[in-house]
Amino acid sequence: MSEPITLSNEKEQYYITNQVEYLEDPTGKLSIDNILTESIQRGFQKSDNPYTDFDNVDAVLWVRVRIKNDRSVQNEAWIFESWGFDIEKVTFYIPERDGVFYENEAGYGLPFDTRAFPHKNLNQLINVRPGESKTFYLRVHRNYLMGFSFHVRKHDQFISHATNEYFFLGIYYGVLSIVLFFTIYLLMKQREPIYAYFAFFLFSCIWYSLGRDGLGFQYLWPNIPEVNLLTKRILTQLLLVVSALLFANHFVQKLAKDLWVKCSTWSAIVLIILLTINQELGMKINDQLVLVLITLVLLVPIILMVRALIRINQISWAHSFALVCMLIVILQSYASEANFDLFDNAIVNWYFANPVIFAEVIFFSISIFNQIGYLQKKGLEADRDLNIVLREKNRLQDELNNKLKKRVKKRTEKINDLANELSLKNRQLLTANNKLRQLNEQVISENKTLSLSNIELREGLEKTTQAMVLMKGFDFGEFQKIFPDRDACCKFLSELKWANGFHCRKCGYNKATSTKAFGRRCRNCNYNESATSNTLFHKIKFPIEKAFYMLYLSNRKDVSLTLNELSEIIELRRETCWAFKNKIEASKEKIDFNGELNGWETLALVDLESDKEI
């Protein structure tokens, strides 16, 4: 077992990521009691880098932290802090005096108020008194290959660090929010698309930052951890890249229409989206190679943007610095994804993107104001030229108006004569239209009457045909012409079943809507009743049209078929025919059937043990 982390009088805060020990649990079934066994304890090992050597993100990762307190000061509180705020779930195991462990769960996938400390990072108080040595355990569920950053701080150092951290983050988000609201105000007042693109870019920067520090989870949606899925780095990175490229492209297009810049921008967006999808769902390539590809893809539109602005002599230091900052932020984000740290200091690496984004927003804001000044100057020049053109146009228009007045006077006289003649024609036409409208109304009325008659005739013919089936002996082929499929049978059955109106079997309500296969759904309680439920055909396991024919034959005195003959005619197993004929006989006994000729309608509606399947 390795040496513990020693708390000495010389230091009050420790970076311990490379001093803790890790154990991979691929099954995720090990408990704290299993972990404490000697054989499992030997499996813990240190990692050479903060990303650990365990690439199986689905496996549970156990972290062992051994701390020895050699300080001479009593009554000090020490706090264990993990900067991996987006750990899906972490269970802290804190040793108590009697040898048991106190458990505390927290994580990005749990409500925020489950945490021991109301802080954006995952923190836990560790009770190690001077002269004591204790071992703490963490059970970690990850959802990606994250880099860990573990610290142990004395309480006053933790408070000081947290206060400074929240203070600078408050300034950062405050300035970005003010610029965003001001941009939205300008968009509403001036309706300029560039403000919409800039607002989208600012929102992306804020959302990207919220996904990196966890403040959104703490203050905006603490009880809805599902929202954290939208702050995944892959989504916030993509949003940041797309918004930055779209804004930079529109900025250039506003000054100089350049097809190459537009095409390269959209090509870069498409390539980065495809590369992102491939990294998530396809054949994942090396992260360092992805970083190189992203760099090359982004350099092409940026270089073309700079060239286009230089060509019209509108390149400025503010816009140049903004493009550089944009490139740095995007590359730093992908570099951290590739487990590549730009600096040795963990704090600088973690928050490096924030000041660069801050500077990028400021530089882009200055560029927008410079562009507005340039466009205003061009607008004044255009207004001056337009005034000259308008004065000349007014002179020519006056000359033309004088000539037109004379010609208009003559034409007006002719038009008045034509108007009088047209007025007479219109009155005659209105009279004829009134007569035609009356005739049309009569034709429409007669057509409606004929349509209703046709429907009644068709329904009467269908019912007469079905009635003939009841009165005449049909073979199975002829019977199938009348009831060819399930829909025809269900329609006939529904008309029998609800001939006297619908009444819900659950609530007694008498209004319903038709459903598929001629069923009914109660409008009060939404109870759905099919045409076959609570009838002789409830839950039968063979085609209902064959059951109809068997019921029909059971009511015919002039037809006598053996089970074998009936089985061969309707192509069903003899046992199935026998079972359904028994069901028909049972229904006759239940209602004391008197054998009338059309009695199969009555038998069809008999409900025999509707929960029993045939």
XYZ file of C-alpha atoms in Angstrom:
614
model
C 0.000 0.000 0.000
C 1.388 3.425 -0.950
C 2.218 6.264 1.424
C -0.745 8.357 2.620
C -1.268 12.020 1.774
C 0.267 13.873 4.720
C -1.208 17.148 5.992
C 1.683 19.217 7.329
C 1.965 22.582 9.066
C 3.618 24.095 5.979
C 0.642 23.760 3.590
C -3.080 24.300 3.848
C -4.182 23.001 0.442
C -3.050 20.004 -1.636
C -3.513 18.859 -5.200
C -3.819 15.075 -4.753
C -5.000 13.723 -8.129
C -1.763 11.808 -8.734
C -1.549 10.587 -5.121
C -4.920 8.845 -4.822
C -5.357 5.222 -5.948
C -7.897 3.787 -8.394
C -9.645 0.457 -8.885
C -11.854 -0.461 -11.839
C -15.060 -2.415 -11.126
C -16.311 -3.599 -14.565
C -19.369 -5.325 -13.089
C -20.369 -2.423 -10.845
C -21.416 -4.911 -8.136
C -18.654 -4.394 -5.563
C -19.832 -2.962 -2.235
C -17.769 -1.142 0.370
C -17.506 -4.416 2.314
C -16.037 -6.129 -0.762
C -13.612 -3.248 -1.271
C -12.279 -3.591 2.289
C -11.164 -7.209 1.732
C -7.414 -7.715 1.437
C -7.551 -9.240 -2.056
C -9.450 -6.237 -3.449
C -7.247 -3.745 -1.598
C -4.201 -5.065 -3.470
C -5.868 -4.125 -6.773
C -5.744 -0.355 -6.117
C -3.097 1.508 -8.095
C -2.050 5.062 -8.878
C -2.497 6.689 -12.288
C 0.194 8.476 -14.288
C -2.250 11.149 -15.492
C -5.475 12.750 -14.257
C -7.460 10.885 -16.928
C -6.556 7.539 -15.297
C -5.664 4.395 -17.212
C -9.198 3.012 -17.312
C -10.889 3.575 -20.675
C -14.090 1.642 -19.892
C -16.396 4.554 -19.021
C -19.253 2.140 -18.242
C -17.287 0.566 -15.408
C -17.577 1.821 -11.837
C -14.355 3.449 -10.628
C -13.352 3.208 -6.962
C -11.003 5.888 -5.589
C -9.017 5.329 -2.391
C -7.815 8.429 -0.526
C -5.483 7.798 2.428
C -4.891 10.922 4.536
C -2.628 11.369 7.537
C -2.888 14.524 9.643
C 0.526 15.608 11.030
C -0.574 19.167 11.803
C -0.272 20.521 15.305
C -3.384 22.729 15.176
C -6.562 21.265 16.660
C -10.200 21.756 15.610
C -9.507 22.300 11.908
C -11.982 21.308 9.223
C -10.588 19.836 6.008
C -12.581 19.530 2.799
C -12.109 17.096 -0.060
C -13.008 18.730 -3.393
C -13.469 17.242 -6.863
C -13.416 19.643 -9.804
C -15.138 16.957 -11.865
C -18.498 18.618 -11.232
C -20.147 16.654 -14.068
C -19.508 13.215 -12.543
C -22.777 11.343 -13.058
C -22.857 10.009 -9.481
C -20.272 9.733 -6.733
C -20.753 8.042 -3.365
C -18.480 9.219 -0.556
C -17.603 6.638 2.123
C -16.460 8.431 5.279
C -15.012 6.215 8.089
C -16.630 6.555 11.514
C -15.204 5.694 14.960
C -16.831 2.253 15.158
C -15.334 1.074 11.864
C -18.439 1.603 9.729
C -18.642 4.043 6.858
C -21.007 6.982 6.504
C -22.311 7.226 2.923
C -23.208 10.399 1.055
C -24.298 10.532 -2.600
C -24.057 13.468 -4.997
C -23.548 13.990 -8.679
C -24.589 15.605 -11.942
C -27.387 13.068 -12.371
C -28.958 13.733 -8.931
C -30.846 16.814 -7.632
C -28.477 19.536 -6.469
C -29.791 19.622 -2.884
C -28.444 16.082 -2.256
C -24.939 17.548 -1.961
C -23.280 18.024 1.426
C -22.033 21.471 0.294
C -24.091 23.888 -1.844
C -21.188 24.329 -4.238
C -20.850 23.734 -7.968
C -18.054 21.182 -7.361
C -18.454 17.899 -5.480
C -17.141 18.446 -1.925
C -17.051 16.387 1.261
C -15.940 17.181 4.820
C -13.207 14.764 5.986
C -12.874 14.225 9.715
C -9.137 13.600 10.209
C -7.846 14.955 13.511
C -4.150 15.656 14.253
C -2.283 12.389 14.715
C -4.972 10.352 12.892
C -4.688 8.488 9.604
C -7.882 7.551 7.764
C -8.809 6.036 4.442
C -11.733 7.410 2.446
C -13.370 5.832 -0.597
C -15.270 7.224 -3.562
C -17.495 5.127 -5.829
C -17.651 6.980 -9.176
C -20.091 6.521 -12.072
C -18.802 8.309 -15.202
C -20.510 8.931 -18.539
C -17.355 9.829 -20.474
C -13.559 9.550 -20.128
C -13.147 12.556 -17.842
C -10.043 13.952 -16.252
C -10.107 14.059 -12.444
C -8.898 16.976 -10.351
C -8.920 16.204 -6.611
C -7.949 18.691 -3.891
C -7.814 18.750 -0.096
C -8.158 22.203 1.509
C -8.491 23.631 4.967
C -11.914 25.196 5.399
C -10.707 28.827 5.291
C -8.697 28.118 2.128
C -11.748 26.467 0.594
C -13.954 29.450 1.474
C -11.399 31.898 0.097
C -10.984 29.918 -3.111
C -14.761 29.494 -3.568
C -15.431 33.181 -2.885
C -12.851 34.355 -5.423
C -14.067 31.786 -7.941
C -17.721 32.850 -7.659
C -16.750 36.545 -7.672
C -14.872 36.364 -10.977
C -17.464 34.038 -12.515
C -20.164 36.513 -11.469
C -18.318 39.328 -13.254
C -17.839 37.096 -16.304
C -21.501 36.066 -16.585
C -22.681 39.556 -15.636
C -20.796 41.258 -18.454
C -21.811 38.615 -21.007
C -25.459 38.861 -19.909
C -25.426 42.672 -20.125
C -23.947 42.549 -23.627
C -26.512 39.878 -24.594
C -29.487 41.937 -23.348
C -28.140 45.072 -25.021
C -27.693 43.133 -28.283
C -31.266 41.813 -28.074
C -32.466 45.383 -27.468
C -30.609 46.587 -30.574
C -32.060 43.694 -32.555
C -35.605 44.640 -31.527
C -35.044 48.334 -32.297
C -33.083 48.116 -35.556
C -34.059 44.670 -36.930
C -30.512 44.066 -38.160
C -29.619 40.363 -38.676
C -26.066 40.910 -37.395
C -27.456 41.463 -33.885
C -29.359 38.163 -34.106
C -26.145 36.338 -35.043
C -24.223 38.103 -32.285
C -26.951 37.302 -29.713
C -26.822 33.640 -30.795
C -23.042 33.702 -30.387
C -23.290 35.295 -26.901
C -25.892 32.751 -25.807
C -23.609 29.952 -27.053
C -20.682 31.359 -25.047
C -22.816 31.535 -21.896
C -24.241 28.043 -22.420
C -20.747 26.659 -23.166
C -19.428 28.195 -19.935
C -22.385 26.897 -17.909
C -21.564 23.447 -19.246
C -17.947 23.806 -18.056
C -18.442 25.092 -14.500
C -21.834 23.694 -13.365
C -23.317 27.035 -12.255
C -26.381 26.461 -14.410
C -27.189 23.292 -12.439
C -26.683 25.098 -9.139
C -28.781 28.197 -9.840
C -31.039 27.659 -12.872
C -32.327 24.053 -12.790
C -31.140 22.479 -9.475
C -34.059 20.044 -9.256
C -34.050 18.963 -12.916
C -30.759 17.078 -13.468
C -32.087 15.845 -16.841
C -31.331 19.320 -18.263
C -27.624 18.610 -17.672
C -27.706 16.379 -20.762
C -27.934 19.592 -22.817
C -24.694 20.891 -21.270
C -22.575 17.967 -22.469
C -19.303 19.264 -23.802
C -19.852 17.801 -27.256
C -23.115 19.785 -27.610
C -21.775 23.040 -26.167
C -18.622 22.789 -28.290
C -20.683 22.298 -31.428
C -22.997 25.182 -30.532
C -20.006 27.453 -29.891
C -18.297 26.555 -33.199
C -21.458 26.954 -35.293
C -22.502 30.272 -33.695
C -18.977 31.748 -33.949
C -18.583 30.807 -37.622
C -22.072 32.035 -38.547
C -21.516 35.384 -36.835
C -18.031 35.867 -38.309
C -19.324 34.994 -41.786
C -22.268 37.422 -41.552
C -19.925 40.131 -40.265
C -17.796 39.791 -43.398
C -20.770 39.436 -45.766
C -22.213 42.678 -44.385
C -19.149 44.562 -45.624
C -18.134 42.565 -48.689
C -20.191 39.861 -50.357
C -17.739 36.988 -50.748
C -18.914 33.609 -52.049
C -15.659 31.870 -51.050
C -16.043 32.962 -47.420
C -19.666 31.815 -47.355
C -18.924 28.412 -48.910
C -15.880 27.779 -46.708
C -17.837 28.722 -43.572
C -20.705 26.341 -44.301
C -18.282 23.625 -45.379
C -16.399 23.982 -42.086
C -19.676 23.769 -40.130
C -20.765 20.635 -42.008
C -17.353 18.964 -41.620
C -17.180 19.675 -37.888
C -20.733 18.371 -37.376
C -19.898 15.191 -39.311
C -16.649 14.775 -37.374
C -18.545 15.222 -34.087
C -21.177 12.650 -35.086
C -18.414 10.229 -36.098
C -16.680 10.651 -32.720
C -19.937 9.926 -30.898
C -21.545 7.251 -33.048
C -19.105 6.129 -35.731
C -15.509 4.942 -36.070
C -13.875 7.128 -33.432
C -10.465 8.451 -34.432
C -7.604 9.627 -32.233
C -8.453 12.798 -30.264
C -5.103 14.406 -31.130
C -5.843 13.852 -34.823
C -9.289 15.380 -34.331
C -7.614 18.457 -32.834
C -5.379 18.802 -35.911
C -8.319 18.340 -38.293
C -10.426 20.922 -36.429
C -7.526 23.394 -36.604
C -7.126 22.961 -40.368
C -10.879 23.136 -40.998
C -11.221 26.382 -39.005
C -8.159 28.083 -40.481
C -9.579 28.013 -44.018
C -12.671 30.253 -43.440
C -10.768 32.481 -40.980
C -7.980 33.166 -43.484
C -10.538 33.835 -46.242
C -12.428 36.227 -43.931
C -9.248 38.196 -43.185
C -8.356 38.290 -46.901
C -11.835 39.570 -47.831
C -11.641 42.404 -45.271
C -8.102 43.341 -46.333
C -9.262 43.524 -49.961
C -11.799 46.259 -49.088
C -9.448 47.870 -46.545
C -11.771 47.136 -43.616
C -9.621 44.833 -41.495
C -9.271 46.114 -37.917
C -7.170 45.108 -34.941
C -10.325 44.398 -32.890
C -11.757 41.996 -35.450
C -8.369 40.320 -35.939
C -7.949 39.748 -32.195
C -11.553 38.501 -31.985
C -10.912 35.882 -34.683
C -7.725 34.788 -32.908
C -9.596 34.495 -29.590
C -12.371 32.538 -31.309
C -9.834 30.085 -32.707
C -8.045 29.769 -29.337
C -11.277 29.061 -27.426
C -12.428 26.421 -29.887
C -9.036 24.716 -30.047
C -8.622 24.823 -26.253
C -11.997 23.154 -25.868
C -11.067 20.349 -28.263
C -7.582 20.136 -26.707
C -9.088 19.436 -23.285
C -11.320 16.836 -24.974
C -8.123 15.232 -26.315
C -6.655 15.150 -22.747
C -4.078 17.759 -23.757
C -3.305 20.373 -21.081
C -1.894 23.689 -22.290
C -0.511 24.684 -18.874
C 0.848 22.959 -15.793
C -1.508 24.865 -13.482
C -4.870 23.069 -13.099
C -6.758 26.309 -12.337
C -5.371 28.046 -15.428
C -6.230 25.050 -17.605
C -9.754 24.879 -16.215
C -10.624 28.582 -16.574
C -8.408 29.525 -19.499
C -11.379 29.652 -21.896
C -13.361 32.165 -19.794
C -11.077 35.220 -20.100
C -10.450 34.413 -23.770
C -14.223 34.277 -24.404
C -14.552 37.529 -22.450
C -11.906 39.177 -24.625
C -13.457 37.699 -27.781
C -16.871 39.192 -26.927
C -15.326 42.610 -26.220
C -13.341 42.586 -29.477
C -16.345 41.469 -31.520
C -18.446 44.210 -29.880
C -15.844 46.815 -30.865
C -15.804 45.361 -34.392
C -19.584 45.704 -34.634
C -19.435 49.361 -33.579
C -16.629 49.978 -36.099
C -18.716 48.281 -38.771
C -21.729 50.401 -37.847
C -19.588 53.549 -38.212
C -18.311 52.376 -41.588
C -21.820 51.567 -42.800
C -23.103 54.935 -41.545
C -20.371 56.711 -43.497
C -21.221 54.746 -46.617
C -24.903 55.524 -45.971
C -24.214 59.284 -45.810
C -22.318 59.131 -49.092
C -25.150 57.175 -50.665
C -27.712 59.706 -49.336
C -25.720 62.574 -50.858
C -25.599 60.884 -54.245
C -29.253 59.985 -53.936
C -30.236 63.618 -53.295
C -28.517 64.722 -56.506
C -30.305 62.019 -58.450
C -33.651 62.902 -56.845
C -33.361 66.613 -57.726
C -32.715 65.780 -61.364
C -35.542 63.277 -61.298
C -37.961 65.869 -59.886
C -37.089 68.352 -62.656
C -37.748 65.798 -65.363
C -40.916 64.670 -63.611
C -42.343 68.203 -63.560
C -41.826 68.536 -67.309
C -43.449 65.180 -67.902
C -46.395 66.005 -65.638
C -47.271 69.125 -67.590
C -47.409 67.137 -70.819
C -49.422 64.393 -69.195
C -52.057 66.749 -67.779
C -53.235 67.758 -71.226
C -53.411 64.185 -72.445
C -55.120 63.031 -69.253
C -57.887 65.596 -69.670
C -58.791 64.230 -73.116
C -58.601 60.664 -71.967
C -60.760 61.410 -68.922
C -63.621 62.550 -71.092
C -63.511 59.306 -73.107
C -63.282 57.244 -69.927
C -66.370 58.932 -68.453
C -68.377 57.975 -71.522
C -67.171 54.384 -71.300
C -67.935 54.318 -67.563
C -71.545 55.265 -68.139
C -71.883 52.553 -70.743
C -70.248 49.975 -68.431
C -72.559 50.972 -65.578
C -75.592 50.102 -67.676
C -74.030 46.774 -68.689
C -73.210 45.948 -65.051
C -76.807 46.458 -63.942
C -77.968 44.058 -66.646
C -75.294 41.549 -65.647
C -76.293 41.719 -61.953
C -79.877 40.901 -62.853
C -78.758 37.865 -64.875
C -76.436 36.734 -62.030
C -79.283 36.833 -59.509
C -81.352 34.534 -61.712
C -78.403 32.153 -62.160
C -77.765 32.058 -58.386
C -81.383 31.101 -57.735
C -81.171 28.303 -60.317
C -77.888 27.104 -58.805
C -79.411 26.951 -55.305
C -82.276 24.839 -56.661
C -79.812 22.438 -58.353
C -77.742 22.121 -55.162
C -80.866 21.348 -53.131
C -81.957 18.681 -55.589
C -78.445 17.148 -55.638
C -78.458 16.885 -51.832
C -81.842 15.172 -51.947
C -80.584 12.713 -54.593
C -77.385 12.057 -52.611
C -79.351 11.227 -49.462
C -81.637 8.944 -51.474
C -78.638 7.106 -52.955
C -77.160 6.564 -49.489
C -80.472 5.238 -48.184
C -80.821 2.919 -51.186
C -77.278 1.604 -50.779
C -77.705 0.994 -47.036
C -81.105 -0.637 -47.665
C -79.601 -2.914 -50.291
C -76.801 -3.937 -47.941
C -79.240 -4.673 -45.098
C -81.596 -6.528 -47.445
C -78.709 -8.664 -48.689
C -77.668 -9.476 -45.131
C -81.299 -10.240 -44.244
C -81.426 -12.674 -47.162
C -78.532 -14.512 -45.621
C -80.690 -15.113 -42.566
C -83.588 -16.461 -44.629
C -81.787 -18.521 -47.237
C -79.270 -21.310 -47.096
C -75.908 -20.170 -48.456
C -72.773 -22.197 -48.910
C -69.509 -20.777 -47.507
C -68.473 -19.218 -50.825
C -71.742 -17.339 -51.149
C -71.656 -16.370 -47.491
C -68.172 -14.864 -47.937
C -69.491 -12.512 -50.603
C -71.829 -11.024 -47.998
C -69.280 -11.081 -45.144
C -65.914 -11.130 -46.992
C -63.623 -9.979 -44.164
C -63.336 -8.929 -40.532
C -64.411 -5.326 -41.207
C -67.713 -6.421 -42.752
C -68.414 -8.701 -39.793
C -67.447 -6.054 -37.211
C -69.621 -3.461 -38.930
C -72.646 -5.827 -38.890
C -71.924 -6.800 -35.284
C -71.593 -3.170 -34.130
C -74.946 -2.298 -35.714
C -76.565 -5.185 -33.815
C -74.765 -4.383 -30.584
C -75.566 -0.666 -30.460
C -78.876 -0.719 -32.322
C -80.534 0.924 -29.294
C -77.709 3.364 -28.624
C -74.410 3.281 -26.756
C -74.155 2.945 -22.961
C -70.678 2.812 -21.397
C -70.152 -0.374 -19.370
C -67.918 1.500 -16.921
C -69.599 4.847 -16.245
C -72.975 4.494 -17.995
C -72.418 7.532 -20.250
C -74.420 7.418 -23.491
C -72.165 9.219 -25.938
C -69.141 7.777 -27.733
C -66.886 8.202 -30.741
C -66.227 5.507 -33.334
C -62.850 3.814 -33.273
C -60.935 1.492 -35.554
C -62.790 -1.742 -36.472
C -66.177 -0.130 -35.645
C -65.592 0.007 -31.854
C -66.712 2.797 -29.510
C -64.780 5.005 -27.073
C -66.729 6.617 -24.219
C -66.512 10.417 -24.318
C -66.712 10.608 -20.542
C -64.182 8.046 -19.245
C -62.377 7.092 -22.505
C -63.268 3.421 -22.032
C -62.616 1.708 -25.369
C -65.025 -1.103 -26.291
C -64.475 -3.140 -29.464
C -67.305 -4.486 -31.632
C -66.543 -8.079 -30.543
C -66.182 -7.508 -26.785
C -69.030 -8.878 -24.623
C -70.314 -10.936 -27.584
C -70.084 -14.559 -28.657
C -66.988 -13.627 -30.729
C -64.976 -12.151 -27.850
C -61.269 -13.117 -28.064
C -61.692 -15.843 -30.710
C -58.425 -17.054 -32.197
C -59.559 -17.652 -35.800
C -61.089 -15.391 -38.482
C -64.385 -13.932 -37.351
C -65.995 -14.423 -40.783
C -65.613 -18.208 -40.307
C -67.171 -17.927 -36.850
C -70.066 -15.992 -38.439
C -70.652 -18.837 -40.899
C -70.586 -21.473 -38.141
C -73.127 -19.443 -36.132
C -75.224 -19.019 -39.281
C -75.216 -22.811 -39.947
C -76.144 -23.545 -36.338
C -79.436 -21.741 -36.916
C -80.305 -23.511 -40.194
C -82.643 -26.508 -39.963
C -82.050 -27.429 -43.590
C -78.274 -27.759 -43.345
C -76.570 -30.609 -41.536
C -72.780 -30.917 -41.692
C -70.471 -33.169 -39.774
C -67.484 -31.656 -37.968
C -65.140 -33.103 -40.600
C -67.183 -31.610 -43.445
C -67.420 -28.245 -41.692
C -63.663 -28.298 -40.930
C -62.857 -28.978 -44.586
C -65.235 -26.302 -45.924
C -64.021 -23.407 -43.738
C -60.417 -24.700 -43.488
C -60.201 -24.884 -39.703
C -59.050 -27.669 -37.421
C -61.795 -30.074 -36.356
C -61.089 -29.297 -32.671
C -61.546 -25.549 -33.271
C -64.895 -26.138 -35.010
C -66.018 -28.448 -32.195
C -65.026 -25.893 -29.517
C -66.902 -23.020 -31.144
C -70.018 -25.174 -31.813
C -70.033 -26.027 -28.101
C -69.842 -22.299 -27.346
C -72.838 -21.692 -29.627
C -74.834 -24.438 -27.864
C -73.906 -22.922 -24.494
C -75.170 -19.522 -25.647
C -78.474 -21.122 -26.727
C -78.878 -22.678 -23.309
C -78.045 -19.399 -21.583
C -80.820 -17.441 -23.308
C -83.256 -20.397 -23.687
C -83.080 -20.085 -27.469
C -86.402 -20.855 -29.220
C -84.879 -21.563 -32.654
C -86.363 -18.693 -34.682
C -84.953 -18.307 -38.185
C -83.136 -15.024 -37.579
C -82.087 -16.039 -34.108
C -78.361 -15.941 -34.945
C -78.477 -12.163 -34.367
C -79.598 -12.838 -30.799
C -76.981 -15.539 -30.323
C -74.208 -13.251 -31.650
C -74.751 -10.832 -28.767
C -74.599 -13.477 -26.023
C -71.661 -12.806 -23.649
C -70.186 -16.169 -22.610
C -67.183 -15.903 -20.251
C -65.606 -13.020 -22.145
C -62.294 -13.551 -20.331
C -61.930 -17.087 -21.687
C -60.067 -17.432 -24.980
C -61.031 -19.940 -27.683
